[in-house]
Amino acid sequence: MKTKIIFGLLSSILLLPTMLFADIVYQGKRVQEWPEEARPTFNNQSAGKPSFLLARTPVTQNKSHYAAPKGKIYSLTLLVDFSDQKAPVSVADVEEWLNKEGFNRDGCNGSVRDYYLDVSNGQLDLTNEVYGWYRAKHPKSWYENLQGYTGSDSLMKEVFNYFDPLVDFSRYDNDKDGTTEAINIVYAGPGQTWGQGLWPHSGWSNERRDGVRLTHHQMTDMPGKFSIYVFVHESGHMIFGWPDLYWYGDYCTMGNRAHDLNPVAINDFYRADQGWIPFVDVTSNDVSLETTKPGEVCYRYKNPARPDKEGLVWSYVQNKGRNQVLKGSGLLMQHYDFSIEGNSASDKLGLRIVHASAAGKSSDNPGDQWPSPGSTANTFFKSGTYSEFSDDAYPAIRWYNGSKTGLKITDIGTPGETLTFCIGGNSPEPESSNSTGIVSSSSSAPVVSSSSSVTPPKSSSSSVQITVQKIALETTLPISDNYAPVTLDLNGSEVAKILGIKQNEIANKVKFYGVEPDGTLNSHTTGEGTGHWFDKDGKIVAWDPNGTSIVFSNMDLTTMTTKIGHMPNKVKAGDSFVIKQAIVHGSKQVTFEITVTIEQKTTRISNIRSSKRGKPGNMIFNALGKPVGKRTESGELPDLPKGIYVEIAK
Ligand SMILES: [Zn+2]
């Protein structure tokens, strides 16, 4: 959390309760980051590949910058109370607080274990084993009044001595490298004075028990009311060795103390560094249109001159779930430089947010560096406000040596279930009729038909004449055994034009219908959200594995895309279905007539960079669907210009 330096910079911080601060303490001194010799490490013998199924090119993180434990990790929690501060909760209560699935006492969003399971995509199962309560030799006030952290050190030694006969400390050396990963001391009563006594912190010691060194531990207070922030944050220091992210804002739990009960997630750069989500590496030669879900992948653009040290990383961050406390959604851009030790000075940040509304450099307003109350909607890149990122759009975006980055991101879309953006500034225009569908599925071509007048929807007055425009779309669907959908762009800008409203008003202003084969509008949704299931004739039906439902289309009116998929085991290659859905605004109706064809086995290449290997002889098609060549006998691609291609398996 924040250091004392901050007090001088932002005097308003002084108004916040002092409970907001906790530290890493090494050899009696507060530090912002573990020094080299005291960094947590983890010996990952089985650093397996994460199994992400993506169209893009995920990169397995072989070597993490920080300690990266995986799987089930045992953590030890020792409880201590005092004659003047008795245990406010039971051992069983603490076990639930740390481990119980769905723990919600006092409003907590899950237990500490739930938190790390969530942010790690289920890859880190942190299980705490709890012992207590030990009654300390002195009253709490005695420890609190000692100089600096000497009270903490004294209590720590007492606690270790007391529990030694009861606990096998070597059990908490999960990777068997001779040091424990996680020992927590939870004491009764609230923390009292920042930087003194028993103030919550992550500490280091020379203690040795049961043949292992107890190097890292953390101390958390238990005032009687449950919250998970402090435990989660201190675990971040202790287990992974993450630094405090000063001048960073609310965008990571290692930054501000944004919320005690529902602490914000670990930032996507650290998550990808752990291997919890994949990195997708981007170079200045890449051109592609990307669609990404919140927290799904972390895009990375390394400084070619210092590829191991400096880079830009970005991901789609949505203010839902673990990130609910954030004030906005969109692409969150970060600049890292591992040659800078942590975030100890505002003009030298190892990891900083590149705020969309400002460059995020030290010369900026401190309010932009560390927004109050901690995050702003204008930090995020998104359609309508900051839809582009480049050296030219934001002249202050530079590598730390002042040179241009060469990274260009354009056409950043509206945050919804997914977010789209173009890399390289040369992607197919979503509006152009010949490339729209290539991006989201293997092929589709919107056609806007001439106007016609038909029966108005039942809910409208019969005297109102409804003008109907049809948008014809085509997509092919791979045969899937798990409902896997393809995403189809619905031409939001074109639709908005027809309806006479802005694209970002569509979701709020229109009515949504399924359209029966005879043109009747059906206001009942049978799919997910604004979605429907259809039978083979395009009739709207309920989902029923034993019934006639066969194809679904779940629209997202915010992003103006739809997810189309089919029932497992009910289609065969070459099957074709026509399904219709409509949106109505005032006297205008847009009907989407979507022809869905079940395809032969195909492989989609969203970008030429993802296509290093392939089956010899596979046909390669360009964005217009024209064949442009085939794989050589060794599986190499033919010589092609940058762009988006589709590969059809031979
Ligand atoms: Zn901290």
XYZ file of C-alpha atoms and ligand atoms in Angstrom:
651
model
C 0.000 0.000 0.000
C 0.949 3.639 0.034
C 4.104 4.942 1.621
C 4.879 7.999 3.606
C 6.120 9.740 0.441
C 2.512 10.085 -0.542
C 1.653 12.207 2.415
C 3.853 14.967 1.105
C 2.477 14.722 -2.389
C -1.221 14.571 -1.790
C -2.124 16.144 1.461
C -5.762 15.175 0.972
C -4.746 11.570 1.609
C -4.249 12.552 5.220
C -7.994 12.783 5.532
C -8.332 9.098 4.817
C -8.297 6.721 7.759
C -4.797 5.530 8.558
C -6.056 1.946 8.197
C -5.327 2.372 4.493
C -1.652 1.595 4.772
C 0.352 -1.567 5.182
C 3.838 -2.471 4.130
C 6.555 -4.900 3.339
C 9.007 -4.922 6.243
C 12.518 -6.236 5.659
C 15.023 -6.284 8.523
C 13.011 -3.804 10.494
C 12.606 -1.311 7.646
C 9.621 -0.550 5.469
C 10.377 -1.208 1.817
C 8.231 -0.825 -1.248
C 9.539 -3.986 -2.874
C 11.454 -7.007 -1.576
C 15.194 -6.525 -2.119
C 16.724 -8.995 -4.553
C 18.057 -11.334 -1.839
C 14.696 -11.579 -0.062
C 12.377 -12.177 -3.008
C 9.965 -15.064 -2.726
C 10.710 -17.813 -5.208
C 8.807 -20.868 -6.231
C 10.228 -23.944 -7.843
C 7.715 -24.963 -10.491
C 8.752 -28.438 -11.566
C 5.656 -28.964 -13.636
C 5.198 -25.625 -15.366
C 2.579 -26.986 -17.721
C 0.946 -25.137 -20.539
C -2.360 -23.496 -19.702
C -5.096 -24.927 -21.862
C -6.601 -21.876 -23.494
C -8.654 -22.362 -26.595
C -8.166 -19.169 -28.527
C -8.132 -18.160 -32.141
C -5.254 -15.827 -31.361
C -1.704 -16.773 -30.515
C -1.361 -17.263 -26.788
C 2.151 -17.458 -25.475
C 2.990 -19.745 -22.628
C 4.803 -17.810 -19.970
C 7.836 -19.975 -19.348
C 9.636 -17.829 -16.851
C 7.637 -15.595 -14.569
C 9.146 -12.409 -13.234
C 7.653 -13.133 -9.808
C 7.288 -16.351 -7.846
C 4.521 -18.339 -9.544
C 3.132 -21.206 -7.473
C 0.512 -23.385 -9.129
C -2.039 -25.884 -7.948
C -2.828 -26.586 -4.316
C -0.688 -24.496 -1.971
C -0.848 -25.033 1.791
C -0.628 -21.923 3.881
C -0.330 -21.764 7.673
C -2.343 -19.347 9.783
C -1.501 -18.881 13.469
C -3.915 -16.983 15.720
C -2.884 -14.906 18.711
C -4.882 -12.847 21.205
C -4.071 -10.804 24.308
C -5.201 -10.284 27.865
C -6.463 -6.833 26.864
C -7.850 -7.969 23.489
C -9.544 -11.339 23.488
C -10.183 -13.459 20.391
C -13.272 -11.973 18.721
C -14.021 -15.035 16.557
C -13.431 -18.784 16.709
C -10.869 -20.896 14.875
C -13.737 -22.314 12.807
C -14.771 -18.758 11.853
C -11.244 -18.025 10.665
C -11.142 -21.269 8.677
C -14.314 -20.205 6.877
C -13.025 -16.689 6.281
C -9.905 -18.027 4.599
C -11.195 -21.168 2.860
C -14.967 -21.466 2.592
C -16.415 -21.344 -0.878
C -18.855 -18.461 -1.161
C -17.931 -16.988 2.249
C -20.068 -13.871 2.628
C -20.076 -12.844 6.275
C -20.092 -9.078 6.814
C -20.481 -8.735 3.026
C -17.253 -10.406 1.891
C -17.183 -11.489 -1.767
C -15.992 -15.002 -1.028
C -13.107 -16.249 1.085
C -9.428 -15.524 0.528
C -9.235 -18.881 -1.249
C -12.167 -17.893 -3.502
C -10.381 -14.670 -4.405
C -7.222 -16.403 -5.597
C -9.176 -19.163 -7.341
C -11.046 -16.469 -9.278
C -8.149 -14.269 -10.299
C -5.995 -17.312 -11.174
C -8.663 -18.942 -13.340
C -8.684 -21.833 -10.912
C -4.946 -22.384 -11.170
C -4.034 -21.427 -7.610
C -5.839 -23.157 -4.775
C -4.582 -21.440 -1.622
C -5.704 -23.465 1.365
C -5.091 -22.166 4.884
C -4.628 -24.453 7.878
C -5.494 -22.591 11.058
C -4.134 -23.002 14.615
C -5.080 -20.969 17.664
C -5.717 -19.049 19.691
C -2.446 -18.511 21.516
C -2.586 -15.999 24.398
C 0.427 -13.676 24.084
C 2.744 -13.077 27.035
C 2.063 -9.345 27.128
C -1.030 -7.230 26.602
C -1.548 -5.903 23.068
C -0.676 -2.392 24.193
C 2.825 -3.567 25.145
C 3.638 -4.684 21.567
C 1.922 -1.691 20.010
C 4.043 0.765 21.957
C 7.429 -0.655 20.954
C 9.541 1.233 18.424
C 8.962 0.540 14.692
C 8.162 -3.104 14.008
C 10.041 -4.527 16.986
C 6.707 -5.332 18.646
C 5.746 -7.396 15.589
C 9.079 -9.213 15.597
C 8.752 -9.992 19.264
C 5.231 -11.353 18.830
C 6.247 -13.367 15.756
C 9.005 -15.191 17.669
C 6.657 -15.898 20.558
C 4.021 -17.280 18.199
C 6.489 -19.495 16.313
C 7.892 -20.844 19.600
C 4.449 -21.601 20.993
C 3.167 -23.427 17.907
C 6.409 -25.284 17.096
C 5.424 -28.474 19.002
C 1.974 -28.454 17.371
C 2.860 -27.597 13.791
C 5.075 -29.234 11.188
C 6.392 -26.119 9.469
C 7.969 -28.165 6.661
C 4.448 -28.915 5.413
C 4.293 -25.272 4.274
C 7.370 -25.584 2.093
C 5.164 -26.575 -0.803
C 7.886 -26.703 -3.452
C 10.452 -28.378 -1.137
C 13.119 -25.777 -1.754
C 13.865 -25.314 1.948
C 11.726 -22.206 2.568
C 8.043 -21.853 3.408
C 5.709 -19.970 1.079
C 2.977 -18.671 3.337
C 2.826 -18.209 7.098
C 0.189 -15.838 8.409
C -0.128 -14.428 11.892
C -3.598 -13.103 12.625
C -3.919 -11.149 15.858
C -7.009 -10.125 17.793
C -8.109 -6.520 17.621
C -7.553 -3.744 15.103
C -4.246 -2.433 13.797
C -3.422 0.720 15.683
C -0.668 2.924 14.289
C 0.660 2.820 10.770
C 4.336 1.882 10.653
C 4.501 0.800 14.280
C 3.756 -2.069 16.619
C 1.547 -4.725 15.070
C 0.534 -2.767 11.999
C -0.438 -5.259 9.201
C 2.541 -5.979 6.976
C 4.429 -8.660 5.139
C 7.659 -9.477 6.944
C 10.850 -11.493 6.703
C 12.784 -13.458 9.273
C 15.776 -15.756 9.843
C 13.669 -18.219 11.839
C 14.199 -21.903 11.132
C 11.897 -24.736 12.257
C 11.424 -28.388 11.276
C 14.286 -28.141 8.790
C 12.860 -25.236 6.801
C 13.475 -21.497 6.821
C 10.416 -19.393 7.644
C 11.579 -16.520 5.482
C 8.314 -14.798 4.584
C 5.289 -14.214 6.761
C 2.546 -11.658 7.013
C 0.597 -10.167 9.889
C -3.070 -9.243 9.605
C -5.397 -7.816 12.229
C -8.738 -9.372 13.155
C -10.875 -6.592 14.557
C -13.920 -8.859 14.782
C -15.496 -7.856 11.497
C -14.508 -9.855 8.423
C -12.926 -8.364 5.315
C -10.487 -9.981 2.892
C -8.482 -7.096 1.423
C -5.582 -7.023 3.906
C -5.057 -10.783 3.841
C -5.236 -10.893 0.046
C -2.870 -7.927 -0.358
C -0.286 -9.150 2.149
C -0.415 -12.598 0.551
C 0.452 -10.823 -2.711
C 3.688 -9.566 -1.138
C 4.445 -12.769 0.733
C 3.688 -15.496 -1.800
C 4.409 -13.849 -5.151
C 6.701 -11.002 -4.142
C 4.624 -8.362 -5.878
C 5.513 -4.816 -4.841
C 3.216 -2.112 -3.592
C 1.957 -0.265 -6.662
C 2.084 3.339 -5.568
C 0.888 6.001 -8.058
C -1.123 3.289 -9.748
C -4.708 3.734 -8.577
C -7.393 1.176 -7.849
C -6.640 -1.025 -10.850
C -4.949 -3.780 -8.850
C -5.167 -5.044 -5.316
C -1.427 -4.295 -5.009
C -2.331 -0.632 -5.673
C -4.868 1.311 -3.657
C -7.024 -0.193 -0.973
C -10.087 0.188 -3.158
C -12.511 -2.120 -1.379
C -12.160 -4.218 1.770
C -14.977 -6.711 1.136
C -14.670 -7.077 -2.628
C -11.047 -6.208 -3.370
C -10.256 -5.489 -6.995
C -8.585 -8.267 -9.036
C -4.861 -8.657 -9.569
C -3.996 -6.652 -12.688
C -3.935 -8.614 -15.959
C -0.195 -8.076 -16.499
C 0.653 -9.807 -13.231
C -1.985 -12.448 -13.991
C -0.369 -13.201 -17.348
C 3.089 -13.178 -15.738
C 1.789 -15.906 -13.420
C 0.507 -17.872 -16.405
C -3.079 -17.490 -15.180
C -4.025 -15.972 -18.538
C -1.983 -16.024 -21.736
C 0.100 -13.217 -23.146
C -0.600 -12.391 -26.775
C 2.528 -10.839 -28.239
C 2.090 -8.100 -30.797
C 4.811 -6.624 -33.015
C 4.834 -3.526 -35.196
C 4.285 -5.762 -38.251
C 0.983 -7.118 -37.026
C -2.346 -6.142 -38.463
C -5.456 -7.695 -37.028
C -8.878 -7.106 -35.626
C -9.149 -8.576 -32.153
C -12.140 -9.538 -30.045
C -11.479 -10.156 -26.393
C -13.411 -10.867 -23.235
C -12.729 -9.191 -19.880
C -9.515 -10.477 -18.320
C -9.188 -13.207 -20.964
C -5.731 -12.443 -22.325
C -3.033 -9.822 -21.854
C -1.725 -8.255 -25.052
C 1.949 -7.394 -24.918
C 4.061 -5.151 -27.122
C 7.728 -5.296 -26.158
C 10.163 -2.481 -26.771
C 12.219 -4.052 -29.609
C 15.351 -2.360 -28.252
C 14.881 -3.798 -24.731
C 12.546 -6.768 -25.184
C 13.300 -8.302 -21.791
C 12.791 -5.098 -19.858
C 10.229 -2.690 -21.246
C 6.856 -2.968 -22.907
C 3.239 -1.953 -23.165
C 0.515 -4.350 -22.085
C -3.214 -4.047 -22.357
C -6.381 -5.999 -21.764
C -10.117 -5.565 -21.552
C -11.080 -4.632 -17.999
C -14.764 -4.500 -17.135
C -16.112 -3.063 -13.888
C -17.979 -6.209 -12.883
C -17.328 -8.995 -10.410
C -13.902 -8.657 -8.818
C -13.410 -5.359 -10.657
C -16.750 -3.914 -9.654
C -15.186 -1.035 -7.710
C -13.615 0.454 -10.855
C -15.323 3.522 -12.290
C -15.194 2.455 -15.926
C -14.582 -0.276 -18.491
C -12.535 -0.600 -21.653
C -8.970 -1.271 -22.726
C -6.634 -0.656 -19.828
C -3.119 0.175 -21.020
C -0.050 -0.314 -18.844
C 3.633 0.482 -19.300
C 6.176 -1.714 -17.515
C 9.911 -1.513 -17.109
C 11.535 -4.247 -15.063
C 14.782 -2.289 -14.823
C 12.942 0.107 -12.495
C 12.656 -1.283 -8.978
C 8.976 -1.248 -8.116
C 6.968 1.946 -7.873
C 8.994 3.861 -5.340
C 9.023 7.287 -7.004
C 6.253 8.944 -8.997
C 8.495 9.703 -11.977
C 10.016 6.214 -12.071
C 7.359 3.576 -12.077
C 8.062 -0.070 -12.713
C 4.408 -0.450 -13.630
C 2.107 2.419 -14.453
C -1.320 2.912 -15.941
C -1.293 4.819 -19.225
C -4.454 6.798 -18.617
C -6.458 7.334 -21.808
C -7.212 10.893 -20.717
C -3.568 11.711 -20.006
C -0.195 10.277 -20.776
C 0.346 8.951 -17.292
C 3.838 10.406 -17.007
C 5.365 12.099 -14.027
C 4.753 15.505 -15.599
C 1.025 14.914 -15.515
C -1.308 16.132 -12.875
C -0.826 13.836 -9.846
C -4.593 13.405 -9.936
C -4.203 11.601 -13.254
C -1.431 9.426 -11.877
C -3.374 8.531 -8.830
C -6.950 9.430 -9.570
C -9.227 10.244 -6.713
C -11.194 8.317 -5.618
C -8.891 5.820 -7.216
C -10.119 5.131 -10.726
C -11.897 7.076 -13.452
C -13.913 6.130 -16.512
C -11.527 8.221 -18.622
C -8.611 5.965 -17.817
C -10.003 3.375 -20.215
C -9.693 3.380 -23.997
C -13.076 2.848 -25.607
C -15.368 3.953 -28.386
C -16.744 7.478 -28.131
C -14.078 8.937 -25.848
C -10.635 7.460 -26.463
C -10.911 4.974 -29.285
C -7.317 5.128 -30.456
C -3.871 4.615 -29.015
C -0.745 5.596 -30.939
C 2.386 7.720 -30.824
C 0.558 10.370 -32.815
C -2.796 10.339 -31.061
C -1.054 10.592 -27.724
C 2.287 12.268 -28.333
C 3.376 11.587 -24.788
C 3.266 7.828 -25.336
C 6.953 7.016 -25.612
C 9.375 4.448 -24.353
C 11.202 5.668 -21.287
C 14.188 6.760 -23.416
C 11.879 9.099 -25.370
C 11.667 7.126 -28.606
C 8.376 6.355 -30.323
C 6.755 3.015 -29.610
C 5.324 2.305 -33.072
C 2.257 0.699 -31.537
C -1.026 1.628 -33.135
C -4.413 0.550 -31.838
C -7.514 1.940 -33.495
C -11.273 1.414 -33.691
C -11.533 0.445 -30.055
C -15.153 -0.605 -29.623
C -17.814 -0.284 -26.978
C -17.254 -2.333 -23.841
C -19.790 -5.162 -23.678
C -19.565 -8.882 -23.328
C -16.530 -8.505 -25.563
C -14.416 -5.602 -26.767
C -13.007 -5.277 -30.256
C -10.043 -3.243 -31.477
C -7.690 -3.057 -34.426
C -3.960 -3.582 -34.175
C -1.731 -1.945 -36.775
C -4.276 0.587 -37.963
C -4.983 -1.253 -41.177
C -7.670 -3.726 -40.222
C -10.785 -4.289 -42.259
C -13.357 -1.568 -41.670
C -16.327 -3.059 -39.808
C -18.640 -0.978 -42.020
C -17.287 -2.213 -45.335
C -19.520 -4.888 -46.695
C -16.860 -7.227 -47.960
C -14.936 -7.863 -44.790
C -17.278 -7.600 -41.859
C -17.833 -11.228 -41.179
C -14.308 -12.434 -41.752
C -13.346 -10.924 -38.494
C -15.914 -12.595 -36.375
C -16.512 -15.802 -38.246
C -15.306 -17.421 -41.395
C -17.527 -15.486 -43.754
C -20.479 -13.188 -43.888
C -21.625 -10.324 -46.014
C -24.262 -7.883 -44.861
C -26.736 -6.755 -47.465
C -29.168 -3.988 -46.739
C -32.269 -4.565 -48.771
C -34.656 -1.918 -49.951
C -37.403 -0.808 -47.618
C -40.691 -2.583 -47.416
C -43.748 -2.319 -45.244
C -45.147 -5.221 -43.294
C -47.351 -6.002 -40.346
C -46.347 -3.964 -37.327
C -45.391 -5.787 -34.133
C -48.336 -6.794 -31.982
C -47.378 -4.340 -29.292
C -47.631 -1.357 -31.614
C -50.791 0.433 -32.577
C -52.123 -0.978 -35.812
C -52.394 2.463 -37.312
C -48.643 2.901 -37.299
C -46.905 1.918 -40.492
C -43.639 0.157 -39.739
C -40.781 0.535 -42.148
C -38.742 -2.638 -42.283
C -35.174 -2.885 -43.444
C -33.610 -6.256 -43.829
C -29.944 -6.953 -43.145
C -28.874 -10.273 -44.553
C -25.925 -11.949 -42.883
C -24.217 -15.227 -43.500
C -21.975 -17.219 -41.305
C -20.506 -20.640 -41.223
C -20.426 -22.562 -37.993
C -17.909 -25.223 -37.071
C -19.308 -28.487 -35.764
C -19.003 -28.270 -32.011
C -19.806 -30.634 -29.197
C -20.124 -27.913 -26.563
C -22.290 -25.083 -27.948
C -19.147 -23.075 -28.850
C -20.428 -19.965 -30.626
C -19.006 -17.748 -33.337
C -19.472 -14.015 -33.023
C -21.075 -12.127 -35.851
C -20.981 -8.384 -36.241
C -24.431 -6.849 -36.671
C -23.284 -3.652 -38.343
C -24.221 -1.390 -35.464
C -23.370 1.833 -37.271
C -25.539 0.875 -40.249
C -28.386 -0.152 -37.956
C -28.118 3.084 -35.981
C -28.329 5.040 -39.237
C -31.478 3.199 -40.276
C -33.122 3.710 -36.889
C -32.062 7.342 -36.704
C -30.297 6.986 -33.350
C -26.712 6.793 -32.171
C -25.041 3.410 -32.041
C -24.515 3.619 -28.301
C -28.233 4.295 -27.809
C -29.359 1.088 -29.491
C -29.234 -1.100 -26.391
C -31.374 1.278 -24.355
C -33.858 2.469 -26.967
C -34.919 -0.491 -29.063
C -37.295 -3.401 -28.609
C -35.966 -6.818 -29.445
C -37.848 -9.689 -31.112
C -37.424 -13.050 -32.674
C -38.991 -13.267 -36.116
C -41.026 -16.335 -37.041
C -40.676 -17.732 -40.560
C -43.935 -15.944 -41.563
C -42.577 -12.574 -40.350
C -44.493 -12.451 -37.067
C -42.561 -10.775 -34.286
C -42.156 -12.862 -31.147
C -41.272 -10.942 -27.993
C -40.387 -14.045 -25.952
C -36.685 -14.741 -25.684
C -35.681 -18.386 -25.441
C -31.894 -17.993 -25.578
C -29.549 -16.181 -23.233
C -30.386 -12.512 -22.651
C -31.551 -11.062 -25.941
C -31.385 -14.393 -27.689
C -33.403 -17.207 -29.235
C -33.268 -20.878 -30.059
C -34.597 -21.858 -33.485
C -35.615 -25.157 -35.038
C -34.441 -26.320 -38.464
C -37.128 -24.219 -40.167
C -36.241 -21.040 -38.270
C -39.197 -21.307 -35.890
C -38.549 -19.948 -32.397
C -38.504 -22.765 -29.851
C -37.354 -23.366 -26.296
C -34.011 -25.037 -25.679
C -34.577 -28.754 -25.376
C -31.892 -31.371 -25.941
C -34.628 -33.887 -26.776
C -36.713 -31.450 -28.775
C -36.363 -29.525 -32.006
C -34.088 -26.645 -30.926
C -31.017 -26.669 -33.118
C -29.453 -23.212 -33.627
C -29.203 -20.218 -31.294
C -28.416 -16.555 -31.745
C -27.721 -14.533 -28.588
C -27.461 -10.864 -29.445
C -25.540 -8.257 -27.491
C -27.135 -4.923 -28.309
C -24.331 -3.022 -26.572
C -21.632 -4.315 -28.872
C -24.078 -5.040 -31.703
C -22.754 -8.508 -32.153
C -24.430 -11.866 -31.860
C -23.158 -15.226 -30.766
C -24.364 -18.057 -32.959
C -23.988 -21.691 -32.158
C -25.720 -25.021 -32.397
C -26.900 -27.917 -30.308
C -24.263 -30.652 -30.003
C -24.800 -33.820 -32.079
C -27.684 -32.427 -34.141
C -26.038 -30.987 -37.214
C -23.879 -32.259 -40.040
C -21.470 -30.573 -42.392
C -23.278 -28.618 -45.082
C -26.552 -28.138 -43.141
C -28.008 -24.684 -43.616
C -30.550 -22.752 -41.545
C -32.135 -19.325 -41.860
C -32.932 -17.554 -38.602
C -34.382 -14.088 -38.084
C -34.306 -11.562 -35.259
C -35.378 -7.938 -35.266
C -35.011 -4.698 -33.405
C -37.655 -1.978 -33.501
C -37.404 1.688 -32.673
C -40.469 3.895 -33.186
C -41.790 3.143 -36.629
C -38.598 1.551 -37.864
C -37.648 -2.091 -37.790
C -34.406 -3.766 -38.736
C -34.637 -7.493 -39.383
C -31.490 -9.576 -39.326
C -31.827 -12.560 -41.613
C -28.931 -14.820 -40.783
C -28.035 -17.791 -42.919
C -26.083 -20.275 -40.861
C -24.166 -22.987 -42.678
C -22.427 -25.805 -40.874
C -18.963 -25.890 -42.299
C -16.448 -28.495 -43.277
C -13.496 -28.623 -40.919
C -11.734 -25.303 -41.116
C -9.004 -23.534 -39.294
C -9.317 -19.830 -38.842
C -6.208 -17.708 -38.910
C -6.995 -14.372 -37.398
C -3.598 -13.071 -38.285
C -0.712 -14.180 -40.392
C 1.498 -14.240 -37.304
C -0.523 -17.066 -35.846
C 0.077 -19.345 -38.737
C 3.542 -20.750 -38.373
C 2.526 -24.384 -38.842
C -0.215 -26.051 -40.806
C -1.142 -29.073 -42.835
C 0.535 -29.169 -46.242
C -1.906 -28.321 -49.025
C -4.398 -26.411 -46.877
C -6.052 -23.654 -48.889
C -5.593 -20.067 -47.757
C -8.300 -17.500 -48.498
C -8.098 -13.748 -48.110
C -10.595 -11.489 -46.349
C -12.752 -11.381 -49.476
C -12.980 -15.145 -49.562
C -10.709 -15.477 -52.597
C -8.135 -18.276 -52.593
C -4.652 -16.803 -52.406
C -2.532 -19.893 -52.134
C -1.913 -23.041 -50.186
C 0.462 -24.468 -47.634
C 3.737 -25.769 -49.026
C 4.725 -29.383 -48.602
C 6.493 -28.498 -45.389
C 3.376 -26.772 -44.037
C 4.732 -23.244 -44.563
C 2.461 -20.426 -45.642
C 2.785 -19.015 -49.135
C 4.315 -15.550 -49.275
C 1.422 -13.251 -48.369
C 1.042 -9.595 -47.453
C 0.024 -8.721 -43.889
C -3.634 -9.300 -43.245
C -6.341 -11.613 -42.047
C -6.728 -14.964 -43.741
C -8.818 -18.054 -43.452
C -7.312 -21.473 -43.767
C -9.438 -24.386 -44.896
C -8.185 -27.787 -43.922
C -7.596 -30.042 -46.919
Zn 1.448 -3.486 0.629
